[in-house]
Every structure is written in structure tokens, then in C-alpha cells.
Amino acid sequence: MTETPAIYVQGEGSYWLAHVSVLRGCIASGTTRDEAIANARRAFRAYLDLLDARGVSVEHWKDLDPKTFDVRDLPRDRVVPEDLGPLEEHELRDFLHQFEASRAALIALVRGLSPEQLDTHPTESTWSVRQALEHVMETNITLLSRLERWPDDPFNSLQAVHRVTFQRFSVMEPDDWVDHEVMGRRWTTRRVMRRLLEHEFEHYNLIKEIMASLGSDRPPE
């Protein structure tokens, strides 16, 4: 007998999240537990529509009724049953297709916004569109690092992020330089280049200090 799909809820106070884990990627929030659950039931169909509109097959989920989904507290380790077990052969391909569709929807949503629209805060306590997009970028990098099996793997995620940075600059032309304001701060191409190198060297030295304090020495390169 197939187990009834569940909505997993977490939160406190006025911020709650509801995960519809049977459809990987589907999530909703609310100011109360009940509101988050209700929003998640609606989000199930909205997320299917988003995927379907961008060529992702939704046959596997189309007959599910979110009104019938159980509601459970998110486990303390935040791992749901659908997170467990070895990957099946098709899963990586399906994930990449879904990931591309999700990103295409996000880009389509914000394409054409002016700098002013990107940086405007609807309220004092609300992020601007730019802040939300930067949060997506930073979180993607953080989540990628969770695949590491340090120190068994040769720092694959760290190297992957390096390749993303390297690729971004490798396709640039001298005329592509920028000198503009982002969230009230002035940024130029040269400043970004400087900060990338400074930040890495700063933390190279920090890690050396940490290792020294732990009595870990490495021979010079």
C-alpha cells in the first residue's frame, strides 16, 4: 500500500514553512501554521503548472489531490522520507530538467526590471527583488557545499564554485566592464576582481592561523 503524501511543517511565531516533499521543490510559507499548510496545498498545483509550462513531464503527480495530503511536523533533522535512499538512474536527469525549468521561470519573472525596480523595498522589513535574487545565488552555493565529503573528496564544490567564477570572467570582453550602484554601493569590474582575490587570500591566511592553532602544519607549496 502506497503511503499518503504528506506536507511537512516547520516554524514558529509568525513565520512557517510547509514542504510538499512528494513534489520536490514545492514549498509555501505563511504567518501561521494553518496558513502555510493551506498555501502549500495551493502551491502544489501552481508548481505543477510552472513545470508543465516549461516542458517538464508532470504525469507522475497530476492525479494527486493535495487536499488529501497528511500534515506532519518536519523531523528534527529536517530529513523527510523522500530524501532517503540511493539515487535511481533517472533522478539526476530529472532533477537537472526541473532545475533548469525553475531557473527559467525565475529569470522570466524578473527580466526587464529597471535598476530602481530591482532595488525598491515594498516595506521597510521586506527584501528588494535584488536581495531575494542574491539570496538565491548565495544559498545555491551553500547547498552545493553540502555535497562535500570533506576531507575524502578533493573539495569538489569549492572547485565547482571556482569554475563558475572563472567561466563568468572568461566570457567577458574589456567593453563588458561595469561601474554602477548595487544596493547603495558602488561596484566596478575591477573592484569585484580585487575583492574576489582579497577575500580568498584573507581566508587563506585565516585557515593557516586555524591550522597553526590546532598544531597542523603543511609543507610549503
Coordinates of C-alpha atoms in Angstrom, one line a residue:
M1 CA 0.0 0.0 0.0
T2 CA 1.4 3.4 -1.0
E3 CA 1.8 5.8 1.8
T4 CA -0.3 9.0 1.6
P5 CA 1.8 12.0 0.6
A6 CA 2.5 14.5 3.4
I7 CA 3.0 18.1 4.0
Y8 CA 5.9 18.7 6.4
V9 CA 5.6 21.8 8.5
Q10 CA 8.2 23.8 10.4
G11 CA 8.3 27.3 12.0
E12 CA 7.4 29.4 15.0
G13 CA 5.9 32.8 15.8
S14 CA 4.8 34.5 12.5
Y15 CA 6.9 32.5 10.1
W16 CA 6.0 29.0 9.0
L17 CA 7.2 26.8 6.1
A18 CA 5.3 23.9 4.6
H19 CA 7.2 21.4 2.4
V20 CA 5.3 19.2 -0.2
S21 CA 8.1 16.7 -0.5
V22 CA 6.3 14.3 -2.8
L23 CA 6.8 17.0 -5.5
R24 CA 10.5 18.0 -4.9
G25 CA 10.8 21.8 -4.9
C26 CA 7.2 22.6 -3.8
I27 CA 7.1 24.8 -0.7
A28 CA 4.9 27.5 0.8
S29 CA 5.1 29.9 3.7
G30 CA 2.6 31.6 6.0
T31 CA 2.3 33.7 9.1
T32 CA 0.6 30.8 10.9
R33 CA 0.9 27.0 10.7
D34 CA -2.6 26.6 9.2
E35 CA -1.9 29.4 6.6
A36 CA 1.3 27.7 5.5
I37 CA -0.5 24.4 5.1
A38 CA -3.3 25.9 3.1
N39 CA -0.8 27.8 0.9
A40 CA 1.1 24.6 0.3
R41 CA -2.0 22.8 -0.9
R42 CA -2.5 25.6 -3.5
A43 CA 1.2 25.7 -4.3
F44 CA 1.2 22.1 -5.4
R45 CA -0.9 22.9 -8.5
A46 CA 0.9 26.2 -9.1
Y47 CA 4.3 24.4 -9.1
L48 CA 3.0 21.7 -11.4
D49 CA 1.8 24.4 -13.8
L50 CA 5.2 26.1 -13.7
L51 CA 7.0 22.8 -14.6
D52 CA 4.5 21.8 -17.2
A53 CA 4.7 25.2 -19.0
R54 CA 8.5 24.6 -19.3
G55 CA 8.4 21.1 -20.7
V56 CA 8.8 19.0 -17.6
S57 CA 6.6 16.0 -17.5
V58 CA 4.1 16.1 -14.6
E59 CA 2.4 12.8 -15.3
H60 CA 3.8 11.3 -12.1
W61 CA 1.9 13.9 -10.0
K62 CA -1.1 15.1 -12.0
D63 CA -3.6 12.7 -10.4
L64 CA -2.6 13.5 -6.8
D65 CA -5.0 15.6 -4.8
P66 CA -3.2 18.0 -2.3
K67 CA -6.4 18.2 -0.3
T68 CA -5.9 14.6 0.8
F69 CA -2.2 15.1 1.9
D70 CA -1.4 14.3 5.5
V71 CA 0.2 17.0 7.7
R72 CA 3.2 16.2 9.8
D73 CA 5.9 18.1 11.7
L74 CA 9.2 18.3 9.9
P75 CA 11.6 15.8 11.6
R76 CA 14.2 17.4 13.9
D77 CA 17.0 16.5 11.5
R78 CA 14.9 18.1 8.7
V79 CA 15.2 15.0 6.6
V80 CA 11.9 13.7 5.1
P81 CA 11.3 10.1 3.8
E82 CA 11.7 11.3 0.2
D83 CA 15.2 12.5 1.0
L84 CA 16.4 9.0 1.9
G85 CA 17.8 6.1 -0.1
P86 CA 20.2 5.7 -3.1
L87 CA 19.5 7.7 -6.3
E88 CA 17.7 5.9 -9.1
E89 CA 19.3 6.2 -12.6
H90 CA 16.8 8.7 -13.9
E91 CA 16.8 11.0 -10.9
L92 CA 19.8 13.2 -11.7
R93 CA 18.5 13.8 -15.3
D94 CA 15.0 14.6 -13.9
F95 CA 16.5 16.9 -11.3
L96 CA 18.5 18.9 -13.9
H97 CA 15.5 19.3 -16.1
Q98 CA 13.4 20.5 -13.2
F99 CA 16.2 22.8 -12.0
E100 CA 16.5 24.4 -15.5
A101 CA 12.8 24.9 -15.7
S102 CA 12.7 26.5 -12.2
R103 CA 15.5 28.9 -13.1
A104 CA 13.9 29.8 -16.5
A105 CA 10.7 30.7 -14.6
L106 CA 12.7 32.9 -12.2
I107 CA 14.6 34.7 -15.0
A108 CA 11.4 35.3 -17.0
L109 CA 9.8 36.8 -13.9
V110 CA 12.5 39.4 -13.3
R111 CA 13.8 40.1 -16.8
G112 CA 13.2 43.7 -17.9
L113 CA 13.0 45.2 -14.4
S114 CA 14.8 48.5 -14.1
P115 CA 17.5 49.1 -11.5
E116 CA 15.1 51.1 -9.5
Q117 CA 12.5 48.2 -9.5
L118 CA 15.2 45.7 -8.5
D119 CA 16.4 47.8 -5.5
T120 CA 13.0 49.1 -4.2
H121 CA 11.8 47.7 -0.9
P122 CA 8.0 47.3 -0.7
T123 CA 8.1 47.9 3.0
E124 CA 10.9 48.6 5.5
S125 CA 11.1 44.9 6.6
T126 CA 10.8 43.4 3.1
W127 CA 13.6 42.4 0.8
S128 CA 14.1 44.1 -2.6
V129 CA 14.0 41.9 -5.7
R130 CA 17.8 42.2 -5.9
Q131 CA 18.2 41.0 -2.3
A132 CA 16.0 38.0 -3.0
L133 CA 18.0 37.1 -6.1
E134 CA 21.3 37.4 -4.3
H135 CA 19.9 35.2 -1.5
V136 CA 19.1 32.6 -4.1
M137 CA 22.7 32.7 -5.5
E138 CA 24.3 32.5 -2.1
T139 CA 22.1 29.7 -0.9
N140 CA 22.7 27.7 -4.1
I141 CA 26.5 27.9 -3.3
T142 CA 25.9 26.9 0.3
L143 CA 23.7 24.0 -0.6
L144 CA 26.2 22.8 -3.2
S145 CA 28.8 22.6 -0.4
R146 CA 26.6 20.2 1.5
L147 CA 27.5 17.5 -1.1
E148 CA 31.1 17.6 0.1
R149 CA 32.6 14.6 1.9
W150 CA 35.5 16.5 3.3
P151 CA 38.3 15.6 3.5
D152 CA 37.6 12.4 1.4
D153 CA 36.7 14.3 -1.7
P154 CA 39.1 16.8 -3.3
F155 CA 37.0 19.8 -2.4
N156 CA 34.7 19.3 -5.5
S157 CA 32.2 22.0 -4.5
L158 CA 34.9 24.6 -3.8
Q159 CA 36.4 23.8 -7.1
A160 CA 33.0 24.0 -8.8
V161 CA 32.4 27.5 -7.5
H162 CA 35.8 28.5 -8.7
R163 CA 34.9 27.2 -12.2
V164 CA 31.7 29.3 -12.1
T165 CA 33.7 32.4 -11.3
F166 CA 36.3 31.6 -13.9
Q167 CA 33.8 30.9 -16.6
R168 CA 32.0 34.2 -15.9
F169 CA 35.2 36.2 -16.4
S170 CA 36.4 34.0 -19.3
V171 CA 33.5 35.1 -21.5
M172 CA 33.8 38.8 -20.7
E173 CA 35.3 41.3 -23.1
P174 CA 37.0 44.5 -22.0
D175 CA 33.9 46.5 -23.1
D176 CA 31.8 44.5 -20.7
W177 CA 33.1 46.4 -17.6
V178 CA 30.6 47.9 -15.2
D179 CA 30.6 50.9 -12.9
H180 CA 27.2 51.0 -11.2
E181 CA 25.5 51.0 -7.9
V182 CA 24.1 47.8 -6.3
M183 CA 22.0 48.3 -3.2
G184 CA 23.5 51.7 -2.5
R185 CA 27.2 50.6 -3.0
R186 CA 29.3 51.4 -6.0
W187 CA 30.8 48.4 -7.8
T188 CA 33.1 48.3 -10.8
T189 CA 34.5 45.2 -12.6
R190 CA 38.0 45.9 -11.1
R191 CA 36.5 46.2 -7.6
V192 CA 34.9 42.8 -8.0
M193 CA 38.1 41.3 -9.3
R194 CA 40.0 42.8 -6.4
R195 CA 37.5 41.6 -3.8
L196 CA 37.5 38.1 -5.2
L197 CA 41.2 37.8 -4.8
E198 CA 41.4 39.7 -1.5
H199 CA 38.7 37.5 0.0
E200 CA 40.3 34.3 -1.0
F201 CA 43.8 35.4 0.3
E202 CA 42.2 36.8 3.5
H203 CA 40.7 33.4 4.3
Y204 CA 43.8 31.5 3.1
N205 CA 45.6 33.3 5.9
L206 CA 42.7 32.7 8.4
I207 CA 42.8 29.0 7.6
K208 CA 46.6 29.0 8.1
E209 CA 46.1 30.6 11.6
I210 CA 43.4 28.0 12.5
M211 CA 45.6 25.1 11.4
A212 CA 48.6 26.6 13.3
S213 CA 46.4 26.9 16.5
L214 CA 45.5 23.2 16.1
G215 CA 49.1 22.2 15.6
S216 CA 48.5 21.3 11.9
D217 CA 51.4 22.2 9.7
R218 CA 51.8 21.7 6.0
P219 CA 55.0 21.8 3.9
P220 CA 55.3 24.9 1.7
E221 CA 53.8 24.6 -1.7

